[in-house]
Coordinates of C-alpha atoms and ligand atoms in Angstrom, one line a residue:
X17 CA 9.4 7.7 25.5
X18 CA 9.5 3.9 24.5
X19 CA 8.0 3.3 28.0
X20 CA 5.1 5.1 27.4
X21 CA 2.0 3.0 26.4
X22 CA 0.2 3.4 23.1
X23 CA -3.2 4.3 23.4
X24 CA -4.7 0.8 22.4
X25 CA -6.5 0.2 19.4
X26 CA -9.8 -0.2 21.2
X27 CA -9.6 3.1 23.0
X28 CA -9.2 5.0 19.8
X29 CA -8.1 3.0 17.0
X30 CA -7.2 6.6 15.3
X31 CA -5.3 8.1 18.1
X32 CA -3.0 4.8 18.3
X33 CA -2.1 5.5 14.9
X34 CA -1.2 8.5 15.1
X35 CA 1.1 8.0 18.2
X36 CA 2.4 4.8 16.5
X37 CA 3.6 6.2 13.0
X38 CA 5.6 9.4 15.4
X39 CA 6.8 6.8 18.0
X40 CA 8.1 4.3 15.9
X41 CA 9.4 7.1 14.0
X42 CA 8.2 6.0 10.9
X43 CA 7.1 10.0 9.5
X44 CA 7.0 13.2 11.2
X45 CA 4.9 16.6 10.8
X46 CA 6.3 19.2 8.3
X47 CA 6.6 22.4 8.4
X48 CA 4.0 22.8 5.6
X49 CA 0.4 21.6 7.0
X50 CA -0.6 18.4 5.3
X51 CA 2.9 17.3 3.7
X52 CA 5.0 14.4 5.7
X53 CA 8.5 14.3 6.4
X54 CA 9.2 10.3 6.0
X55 CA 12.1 9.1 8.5
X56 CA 14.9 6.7 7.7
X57 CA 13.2 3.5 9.3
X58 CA 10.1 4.4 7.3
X59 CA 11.8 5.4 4.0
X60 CA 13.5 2.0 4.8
X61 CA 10.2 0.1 4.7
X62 CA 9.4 2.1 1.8
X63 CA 12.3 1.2 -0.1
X64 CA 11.6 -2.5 0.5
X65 CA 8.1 -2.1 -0.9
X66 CA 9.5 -0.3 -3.6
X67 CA 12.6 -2.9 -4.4
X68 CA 9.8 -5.5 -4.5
X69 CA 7.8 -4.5 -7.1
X70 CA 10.5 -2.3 -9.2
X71 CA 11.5 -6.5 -9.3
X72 CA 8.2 -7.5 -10.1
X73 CA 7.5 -4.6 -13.0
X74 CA 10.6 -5.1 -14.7
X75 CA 9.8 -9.4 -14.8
X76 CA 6.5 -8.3 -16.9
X77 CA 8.9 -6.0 -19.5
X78 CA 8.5 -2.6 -17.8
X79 CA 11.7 -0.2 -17.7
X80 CA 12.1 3.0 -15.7
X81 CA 11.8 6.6 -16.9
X82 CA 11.7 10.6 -15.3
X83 CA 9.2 12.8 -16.5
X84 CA 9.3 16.2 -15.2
X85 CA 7.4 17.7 -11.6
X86 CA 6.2 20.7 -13.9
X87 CA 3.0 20.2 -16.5
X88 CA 2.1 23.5 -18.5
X89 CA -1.5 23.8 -17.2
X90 CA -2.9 23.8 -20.6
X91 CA -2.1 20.2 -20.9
X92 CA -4.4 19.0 -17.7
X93 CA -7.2 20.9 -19.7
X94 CA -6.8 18.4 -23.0
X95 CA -8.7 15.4 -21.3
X96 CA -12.3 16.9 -20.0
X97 CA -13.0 14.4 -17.0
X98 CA -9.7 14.6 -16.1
X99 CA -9.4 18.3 -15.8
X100 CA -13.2 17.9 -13.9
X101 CA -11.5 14.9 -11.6
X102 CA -7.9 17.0 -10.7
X103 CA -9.0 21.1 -11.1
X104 CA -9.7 21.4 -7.3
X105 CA -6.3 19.7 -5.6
X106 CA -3.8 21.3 -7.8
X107 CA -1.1 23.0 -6.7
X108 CA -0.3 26.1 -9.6
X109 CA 3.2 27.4 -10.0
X110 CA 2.5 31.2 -11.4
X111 CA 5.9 32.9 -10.5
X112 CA 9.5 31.7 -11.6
X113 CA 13.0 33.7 -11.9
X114 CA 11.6 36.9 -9.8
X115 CA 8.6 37.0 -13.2
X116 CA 5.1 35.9 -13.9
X117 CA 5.1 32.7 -16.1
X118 CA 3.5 33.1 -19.6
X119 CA 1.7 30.0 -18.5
X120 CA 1.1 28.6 -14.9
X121 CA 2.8 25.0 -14.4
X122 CA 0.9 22.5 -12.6
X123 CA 2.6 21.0 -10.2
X124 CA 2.0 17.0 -11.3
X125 CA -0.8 15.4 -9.6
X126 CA 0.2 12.5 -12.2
X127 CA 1.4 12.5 -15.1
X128 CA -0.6 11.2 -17.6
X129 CA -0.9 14.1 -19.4
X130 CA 3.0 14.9 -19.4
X131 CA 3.5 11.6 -20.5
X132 CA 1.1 11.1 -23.4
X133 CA 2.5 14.4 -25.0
X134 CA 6.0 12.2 -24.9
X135 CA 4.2 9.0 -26.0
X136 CA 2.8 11.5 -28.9
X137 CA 6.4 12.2 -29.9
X138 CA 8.0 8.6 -29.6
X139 CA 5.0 6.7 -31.3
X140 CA 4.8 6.6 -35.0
X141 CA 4.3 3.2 -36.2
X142 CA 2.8 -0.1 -34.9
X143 CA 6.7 -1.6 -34.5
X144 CA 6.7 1.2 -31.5
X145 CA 3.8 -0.5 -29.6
X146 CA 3.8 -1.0 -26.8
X147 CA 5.8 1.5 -24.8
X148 CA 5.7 -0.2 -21.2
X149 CA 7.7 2.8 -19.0
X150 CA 7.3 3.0 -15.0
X151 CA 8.6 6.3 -13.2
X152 CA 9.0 6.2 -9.3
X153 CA 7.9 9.7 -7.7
X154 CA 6.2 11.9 -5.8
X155 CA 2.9 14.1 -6.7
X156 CA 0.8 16.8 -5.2
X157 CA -2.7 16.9 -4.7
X158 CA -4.6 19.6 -2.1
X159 CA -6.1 17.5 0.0
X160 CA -7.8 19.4 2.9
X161 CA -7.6 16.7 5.6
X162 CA -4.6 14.8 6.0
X163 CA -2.8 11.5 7.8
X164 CA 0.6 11.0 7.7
X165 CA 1.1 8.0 4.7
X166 CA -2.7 7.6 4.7
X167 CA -3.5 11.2 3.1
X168 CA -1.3 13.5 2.6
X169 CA -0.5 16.8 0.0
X170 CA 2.8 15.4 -1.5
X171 CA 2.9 11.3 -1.7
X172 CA 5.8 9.3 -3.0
X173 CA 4.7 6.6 -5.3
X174 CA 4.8 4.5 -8.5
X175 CA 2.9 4.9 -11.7
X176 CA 3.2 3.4 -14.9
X177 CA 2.1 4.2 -18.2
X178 CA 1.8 2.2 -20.8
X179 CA 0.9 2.8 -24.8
X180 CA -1.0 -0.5 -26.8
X181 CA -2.1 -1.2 -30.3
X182 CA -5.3 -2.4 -29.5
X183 CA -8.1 -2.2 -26.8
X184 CA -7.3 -5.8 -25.9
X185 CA -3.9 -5.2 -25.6
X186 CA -4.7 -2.6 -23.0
X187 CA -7.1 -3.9 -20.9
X188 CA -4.7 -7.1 -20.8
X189 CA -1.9 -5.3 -19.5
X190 CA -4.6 -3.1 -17.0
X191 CA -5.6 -6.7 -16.0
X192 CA -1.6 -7.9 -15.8
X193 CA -0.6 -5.2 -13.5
X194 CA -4.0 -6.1 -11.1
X195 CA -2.4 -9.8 -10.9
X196 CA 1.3 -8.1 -10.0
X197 CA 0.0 -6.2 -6.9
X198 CA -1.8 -9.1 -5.7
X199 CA 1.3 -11.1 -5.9
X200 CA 3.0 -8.1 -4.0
X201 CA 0.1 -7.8 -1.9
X202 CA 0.0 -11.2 -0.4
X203 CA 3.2 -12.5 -0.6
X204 CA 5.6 -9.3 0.6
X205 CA 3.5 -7.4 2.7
X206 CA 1.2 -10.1 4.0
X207 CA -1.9 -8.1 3.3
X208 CA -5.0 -10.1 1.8
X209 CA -6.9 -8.3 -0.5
X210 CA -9.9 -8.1 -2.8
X211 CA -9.2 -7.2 -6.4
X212 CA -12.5 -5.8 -8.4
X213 CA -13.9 -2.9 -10.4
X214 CA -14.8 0.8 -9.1
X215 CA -18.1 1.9 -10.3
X216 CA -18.5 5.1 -12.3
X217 CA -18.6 7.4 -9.7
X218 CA -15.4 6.2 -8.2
X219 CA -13.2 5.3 -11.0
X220 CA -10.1 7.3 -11.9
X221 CA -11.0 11.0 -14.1
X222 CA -10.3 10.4 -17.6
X223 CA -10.5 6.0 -17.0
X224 CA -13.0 4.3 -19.1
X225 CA -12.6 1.2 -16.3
X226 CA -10.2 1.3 -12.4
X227 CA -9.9 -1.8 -11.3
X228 CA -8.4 -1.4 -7.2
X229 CA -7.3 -3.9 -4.5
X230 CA -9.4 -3.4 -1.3
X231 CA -8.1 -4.5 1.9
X232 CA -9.6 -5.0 5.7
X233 CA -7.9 -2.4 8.1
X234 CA -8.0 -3.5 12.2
X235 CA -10.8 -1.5 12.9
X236 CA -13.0 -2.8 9.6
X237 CA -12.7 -0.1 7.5
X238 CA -11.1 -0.5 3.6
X239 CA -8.5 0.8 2.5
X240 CA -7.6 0.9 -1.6
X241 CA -4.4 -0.7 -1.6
X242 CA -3.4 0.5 -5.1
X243 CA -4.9 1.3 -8.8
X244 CA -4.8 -0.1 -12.1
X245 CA -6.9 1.9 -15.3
X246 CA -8.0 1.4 -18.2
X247 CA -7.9 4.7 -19.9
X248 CA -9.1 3.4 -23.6
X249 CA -8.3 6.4 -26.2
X250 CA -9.3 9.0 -24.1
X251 CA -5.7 10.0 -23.6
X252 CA -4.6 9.2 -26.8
X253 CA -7.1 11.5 -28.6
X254 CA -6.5 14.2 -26.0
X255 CA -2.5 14.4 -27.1
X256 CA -2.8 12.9 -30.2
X257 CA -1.1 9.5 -29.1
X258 CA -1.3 7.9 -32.7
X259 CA 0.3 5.3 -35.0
X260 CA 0.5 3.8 -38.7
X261 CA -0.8 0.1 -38.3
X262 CA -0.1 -2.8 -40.5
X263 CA -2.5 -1.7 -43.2
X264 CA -0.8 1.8 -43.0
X265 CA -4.0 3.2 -41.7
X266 CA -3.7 5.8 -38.8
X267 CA -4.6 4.6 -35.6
X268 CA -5.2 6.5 -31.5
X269 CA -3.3 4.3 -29.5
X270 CA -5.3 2.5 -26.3
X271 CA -3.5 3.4 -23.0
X272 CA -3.1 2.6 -19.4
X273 CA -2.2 4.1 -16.2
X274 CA -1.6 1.9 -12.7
X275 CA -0.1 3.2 -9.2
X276 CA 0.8 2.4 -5.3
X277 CA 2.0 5.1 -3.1
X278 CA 3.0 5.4 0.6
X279 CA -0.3 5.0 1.5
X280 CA 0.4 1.1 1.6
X281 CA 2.6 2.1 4.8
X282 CA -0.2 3.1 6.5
X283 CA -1.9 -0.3 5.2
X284 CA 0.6 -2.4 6.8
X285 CA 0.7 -0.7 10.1
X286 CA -3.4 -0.9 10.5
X287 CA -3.7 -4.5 9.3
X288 CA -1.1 -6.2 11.3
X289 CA 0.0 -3.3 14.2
X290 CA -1.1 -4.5 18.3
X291 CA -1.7 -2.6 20.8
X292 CA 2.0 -3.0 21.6
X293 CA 3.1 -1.2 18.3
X294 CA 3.8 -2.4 14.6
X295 CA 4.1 -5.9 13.4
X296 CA 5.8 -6.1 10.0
X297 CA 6.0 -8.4 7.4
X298 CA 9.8 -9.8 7.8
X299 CA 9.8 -9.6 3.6
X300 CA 9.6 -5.6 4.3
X301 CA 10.6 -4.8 7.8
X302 CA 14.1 -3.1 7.5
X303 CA 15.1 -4.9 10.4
X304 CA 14.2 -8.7 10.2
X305 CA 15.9 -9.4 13.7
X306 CA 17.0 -7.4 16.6
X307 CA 19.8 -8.7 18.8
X308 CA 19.8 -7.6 22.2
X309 CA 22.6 -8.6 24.3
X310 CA 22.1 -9.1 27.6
X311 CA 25.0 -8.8 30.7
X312 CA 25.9 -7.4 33.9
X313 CA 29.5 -7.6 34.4
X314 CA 32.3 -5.9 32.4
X315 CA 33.9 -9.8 32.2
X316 CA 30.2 -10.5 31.0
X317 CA 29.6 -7.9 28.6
X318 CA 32.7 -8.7 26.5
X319 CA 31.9 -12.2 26.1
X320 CA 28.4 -11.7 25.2
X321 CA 29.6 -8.6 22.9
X322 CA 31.7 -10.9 21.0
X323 CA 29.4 -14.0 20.2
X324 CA 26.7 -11.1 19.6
X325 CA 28.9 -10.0 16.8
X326 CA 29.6 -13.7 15.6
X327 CA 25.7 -14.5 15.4
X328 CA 25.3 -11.1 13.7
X329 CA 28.2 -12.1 10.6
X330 CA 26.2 -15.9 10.2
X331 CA 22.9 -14.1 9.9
X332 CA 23.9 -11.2 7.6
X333 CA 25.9 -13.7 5.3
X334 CA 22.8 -15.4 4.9
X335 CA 21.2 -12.6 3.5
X336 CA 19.3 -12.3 6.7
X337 CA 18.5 -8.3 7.4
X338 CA 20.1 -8.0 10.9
X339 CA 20.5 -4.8 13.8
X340 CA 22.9 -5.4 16.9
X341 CA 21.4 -2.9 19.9
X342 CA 24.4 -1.8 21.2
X343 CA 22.8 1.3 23.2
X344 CA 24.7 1.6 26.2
X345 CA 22.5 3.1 29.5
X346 CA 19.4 1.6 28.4
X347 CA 18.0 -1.6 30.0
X348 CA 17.3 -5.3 28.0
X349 CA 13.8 -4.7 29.1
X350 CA 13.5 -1.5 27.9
X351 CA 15.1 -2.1 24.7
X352 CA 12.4 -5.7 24.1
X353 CA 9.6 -2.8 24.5
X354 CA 11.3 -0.5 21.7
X355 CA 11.9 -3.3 19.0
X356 CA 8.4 -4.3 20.0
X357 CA 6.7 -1.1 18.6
X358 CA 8.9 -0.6 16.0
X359 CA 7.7 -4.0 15.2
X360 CA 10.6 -6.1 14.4
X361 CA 9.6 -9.8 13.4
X362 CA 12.1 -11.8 15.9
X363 CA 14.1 -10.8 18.6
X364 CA 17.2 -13.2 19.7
X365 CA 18.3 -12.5 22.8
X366 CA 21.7 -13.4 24.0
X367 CA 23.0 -13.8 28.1
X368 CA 26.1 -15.4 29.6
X369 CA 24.2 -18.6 29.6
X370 CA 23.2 -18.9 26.3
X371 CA 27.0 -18.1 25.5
X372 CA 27.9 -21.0 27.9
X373 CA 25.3 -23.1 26.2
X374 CA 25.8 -22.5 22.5
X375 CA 21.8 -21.6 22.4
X376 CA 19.9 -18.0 22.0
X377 CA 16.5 -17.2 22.8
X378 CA 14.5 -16.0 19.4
X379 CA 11.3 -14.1 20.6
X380 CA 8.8 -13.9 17.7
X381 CA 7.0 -10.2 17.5
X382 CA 3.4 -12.0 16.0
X383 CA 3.4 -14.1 19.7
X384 CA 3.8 -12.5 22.6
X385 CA 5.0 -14.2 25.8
X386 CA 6.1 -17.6 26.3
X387 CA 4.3 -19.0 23.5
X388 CA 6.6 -17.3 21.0
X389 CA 9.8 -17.8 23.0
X390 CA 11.9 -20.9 21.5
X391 CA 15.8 -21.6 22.4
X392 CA 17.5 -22.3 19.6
X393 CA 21.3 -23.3 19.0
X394 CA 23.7 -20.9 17.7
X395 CA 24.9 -23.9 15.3
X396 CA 22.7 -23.8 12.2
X397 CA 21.2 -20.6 13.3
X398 CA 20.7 -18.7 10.0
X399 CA 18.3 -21.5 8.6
X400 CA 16.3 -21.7 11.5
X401 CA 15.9 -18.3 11.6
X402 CA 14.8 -18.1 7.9
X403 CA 12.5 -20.6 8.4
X404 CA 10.9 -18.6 11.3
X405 CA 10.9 -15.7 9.1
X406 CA 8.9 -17.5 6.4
X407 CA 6.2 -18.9 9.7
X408 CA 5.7 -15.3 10.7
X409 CA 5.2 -14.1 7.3
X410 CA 2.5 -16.9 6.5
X411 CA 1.2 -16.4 10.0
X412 CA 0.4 -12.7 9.5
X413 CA -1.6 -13.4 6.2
X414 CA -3.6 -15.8 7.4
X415 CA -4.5 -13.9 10.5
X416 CA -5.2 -11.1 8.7
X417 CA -7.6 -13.1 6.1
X418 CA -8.9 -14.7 9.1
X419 CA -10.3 -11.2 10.4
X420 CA -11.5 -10.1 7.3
X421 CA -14.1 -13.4 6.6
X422 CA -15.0 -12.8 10.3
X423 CA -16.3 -9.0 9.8
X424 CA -17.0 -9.5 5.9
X425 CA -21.3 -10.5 5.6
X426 CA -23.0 -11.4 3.3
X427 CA -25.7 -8.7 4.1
X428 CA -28.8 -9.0 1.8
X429 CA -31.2 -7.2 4.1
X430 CA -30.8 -3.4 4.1
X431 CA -31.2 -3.5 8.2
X432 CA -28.7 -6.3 8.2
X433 CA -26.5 -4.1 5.3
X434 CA -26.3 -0.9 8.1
X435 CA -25.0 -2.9 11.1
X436 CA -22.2 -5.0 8.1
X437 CA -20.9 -1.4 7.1
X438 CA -20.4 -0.2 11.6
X439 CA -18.2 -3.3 12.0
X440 CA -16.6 -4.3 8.4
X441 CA -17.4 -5.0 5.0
X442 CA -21.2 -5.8 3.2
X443 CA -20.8 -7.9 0.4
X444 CA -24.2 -7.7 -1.4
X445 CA -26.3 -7.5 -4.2
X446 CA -25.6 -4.3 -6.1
X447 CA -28.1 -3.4 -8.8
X448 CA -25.3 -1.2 -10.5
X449 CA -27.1 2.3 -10.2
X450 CA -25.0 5.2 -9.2
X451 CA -28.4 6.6 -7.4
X452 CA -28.5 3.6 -5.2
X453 CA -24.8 4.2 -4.3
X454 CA -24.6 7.5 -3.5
X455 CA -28.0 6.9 -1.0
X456 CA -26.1 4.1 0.5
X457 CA -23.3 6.8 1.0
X458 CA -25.3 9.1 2.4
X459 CA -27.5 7.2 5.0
X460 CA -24.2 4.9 5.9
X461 CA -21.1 6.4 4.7
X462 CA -20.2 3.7 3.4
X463 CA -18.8 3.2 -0.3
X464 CA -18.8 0.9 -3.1
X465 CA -15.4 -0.2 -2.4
X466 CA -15.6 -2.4 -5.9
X467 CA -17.4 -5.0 -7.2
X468 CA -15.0 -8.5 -6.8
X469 CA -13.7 -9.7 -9.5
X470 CA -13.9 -13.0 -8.0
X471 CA -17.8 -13.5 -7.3
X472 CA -17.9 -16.8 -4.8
X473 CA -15.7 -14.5 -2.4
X474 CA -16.4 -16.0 1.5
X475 CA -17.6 -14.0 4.7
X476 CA -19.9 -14.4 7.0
X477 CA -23.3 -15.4 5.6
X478 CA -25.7 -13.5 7.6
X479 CA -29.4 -14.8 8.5
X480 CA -31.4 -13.3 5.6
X481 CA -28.7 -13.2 3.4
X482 CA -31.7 -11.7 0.6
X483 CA -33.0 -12.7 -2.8
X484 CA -29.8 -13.7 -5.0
X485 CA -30.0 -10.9 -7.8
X486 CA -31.7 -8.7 -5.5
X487 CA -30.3 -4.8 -5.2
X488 CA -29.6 -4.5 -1.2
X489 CA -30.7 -1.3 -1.4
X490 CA -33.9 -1.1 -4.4
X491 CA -34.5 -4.4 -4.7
X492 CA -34.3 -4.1 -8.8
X493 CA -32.7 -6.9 -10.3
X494 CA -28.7 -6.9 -9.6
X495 CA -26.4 -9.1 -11.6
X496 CA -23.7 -8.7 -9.1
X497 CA -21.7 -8.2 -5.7
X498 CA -19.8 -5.3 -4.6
X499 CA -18.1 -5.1 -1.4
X500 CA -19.7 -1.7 0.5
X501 CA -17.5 0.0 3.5
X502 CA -16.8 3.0 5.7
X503 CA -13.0 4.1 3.9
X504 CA -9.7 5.8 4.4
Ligands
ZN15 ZN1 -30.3 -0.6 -6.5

């Protein structure tokens, strides 16, 4: 199949993800419509993603907890937005042993609920603040049209929950976790993205503020890299999340809730993917090079075999994440195509030459054709392939930032605002009313992706970039900029 072409991104930027995540065999179709059925060299770049942050939460005092898949469904009924927000994508378990349950479980959406009737438990005095627990997981919501990693019924993801003394305290940590996945964001998968605030009408049910990382796909359409919420008390006075504070006064505790799910896989393959298949970051691809041997005769293939195996020991001591292609029957050329859409960040290829010579050829995924080709002695070899590693990774990020400024303007004019939103991001003056946003959604469909929480944020200024403090849409007085765009 490798031989194949993809449908290029141009054609139908939809279709060539579609063929991509199968082909690469990233996820495949399940039996039930809507769920996914994530392979081994996907679940590998998942647990990558995962082993970074699981790092990164437990560096800002987070530990790791289970909470149960089942949530009596009187519990999603406690907090009233939430139960408004989650009622129509729930799955409802009514029948268990061969008899009907005294009371349906809800298969967990999330799990705030299950979780603050624990935190209700545990908490009793201000010495227990703050409980700072993580659980890694997968949830259900009924979602009626689905993309494998993008949308799908059951997701694997993170989500943390956190219980605080004070509203500061909370919003502090809300604000932490924002600065985490933009660490994780930029630096691991290569992705540059926008932190900000959702508006009303978009934040999370039962949040009293969402703050969200957007990010620039290929074809200029955002997707929400992850969440972080502020949920104030409204949790806590739903399950009774309380505690005795210094004075011995009863308090509600203030609580938080942040995530990132699978749906960052399908980030990575639209931001850096080709038309020739996936690029991935080398700090998450599973396979950071591919060594392909190359030989014709028996005498050939046993030398070749053997240095392969010699370069494959110096880069795997060095911590470097290495895969020998050792398929027999199956040509080098064909095999440079296959590592090519399954997007593996170097290639070193090894002849009877280079075994002559001392040397390999390293073939970087990010440049194609001569430009990326570099011969490179075997001596040494680990160090020059980490620093290539580390180009690559850089190289991606900056590409990709590069591509966002280019289709981000700075539309002020409402004219100018509708041809922003066909090609990429608006960034404009936003008077803050939900009535101008959903118009905007109708006559565009484009959302208010969020509202930066960095204001100087660069694109392309456009010709009438409008009145500063200027609504792009009413023209009322607007104190700041949101970022508006067509969304997965
Ligand atoms: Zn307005």
């Amino acid at each position: 199949m490798a031989d194949l072409k993809l449908t290029t991104r141009a054609e139908d930027f939809s279709e060539w993800y579609n063929q991509l995540v199968l082909r690469a065999e990233l996820a495949d179709y399940a039996p039930v419509r809507g769920c996914m059925i994530v392979r081994p060299y996907g679940w590998a770049l998942w647990e990558n993603i995962t082993a970074a942050l699981d790092k990164r939460f437990k560096a800002t005092g987070h530990l790791n907890a289970a909470f149960p898949l089942f949530i009596p469904r009187s519990f999603i009924e406690k907090e009233k937005s939430h139960v408004a927000g989650f009622s129509p994508e729930l799955a409802v378990v009514t029948y268990g042993g061969g008899e009907e349950l005294e009371e349906p479980l809800v298969i967990r959406p999330t799990s705030e609920t299950i979780i603050g009737h624990s935190y209700a438990k545990w908490i009793q005095s201000y010495r227990d603040l703050p409980v700072l627990i993580n659980q890694w997981n997968s949830v259900v919501r009924w979602e009626l049209r689905t993309r494998l990693f993008l949308r799908t019924l059951e997701f694997f993801w993170q989500e943390g929950h956190t219980a605080h003394a004070t509203a500061e305290e909370a919003e502090a940590e809300t604000r932490q976790m924002v600065d985490v996945y933009t660490d994780f964001a930029l630096n691991e998968a290569a992705v540059p993205v926008i932190p900000g605030r959702k508006s009303e009408a978009e934040k999370f049910a039962g949040a009293e503020v969402t703050y969200s990382l957007e990010a620039m796909m290929g074809d200029g359409k955002a997707l929400q890299f992850c969440t972080s919420h502020d949920l104030g008390q409204n949790f806590a006075k739903a399950f009774e999340i309380k505690y005795l504070d210094k004075n011995g006064v009863l308090q509600h505790c203030w609580t938080t809730s942040w995530g990132l799910s699978t749906r960052v896989v399908g980030a990575l393959i639209m931001v850096h993917g080709d038309d020739q298949g996936l690029i991935l970051p080398p700090r998450l691809a599973p396979y950071q090079v591919v060594i392909v041997p190359i030989f014709k005769s028996d005498e050939e293939k046993a030398k070749v075999l053997e240095n392969a195996g010699q370069l494959r020991r110096q880069l795997a001591d060095a911590g470097i994440r290495v895969k020998m292609d050792e398929r027999e029957g199956l040509s080098p050329g064909f095999k440079f195509n296959d590592w090519e859409m399954r997007g593996v960040p170097l290639r070193l290829e090894l002849g009877p030459k280079d075994v002559a010579t001392g040397s390999v050829v390293l073939a970087r995924r990010d440049r194609p054709g001569k430009e990326g080709k570099a011969f490179v002695p075997q001596q040494g070899l680990d160090s020059a392939v980490a620093r290539l590693l580390e180009e690559i990774q850089k190289s991606l990020h900056d590409r990709a930032l590069e591509f966002r400024k280019a289709n981000t303007f700075e539309s002020g004019d409402y004219g100018e605002f509708k041809k922003a939103v066909e090609k990429g991001f608006a960034y404009s003056w936003w008077c803050g009313d939900s009535g101008c946003e959903e118009k905007i959604k109708d006559e565009t469909k484009a959302t208010m992706r969020c509202i930066p929480l960095d204001q100087t944020l660069q694109g392309t200024a456009s010709a009438q970039a409008g009145r500063p403090g200027t609504c792009v849409y009413c023209g009322q007085t607007a104190k700041e900029r949101a970022i508006f765009a067509r969304a997965y």
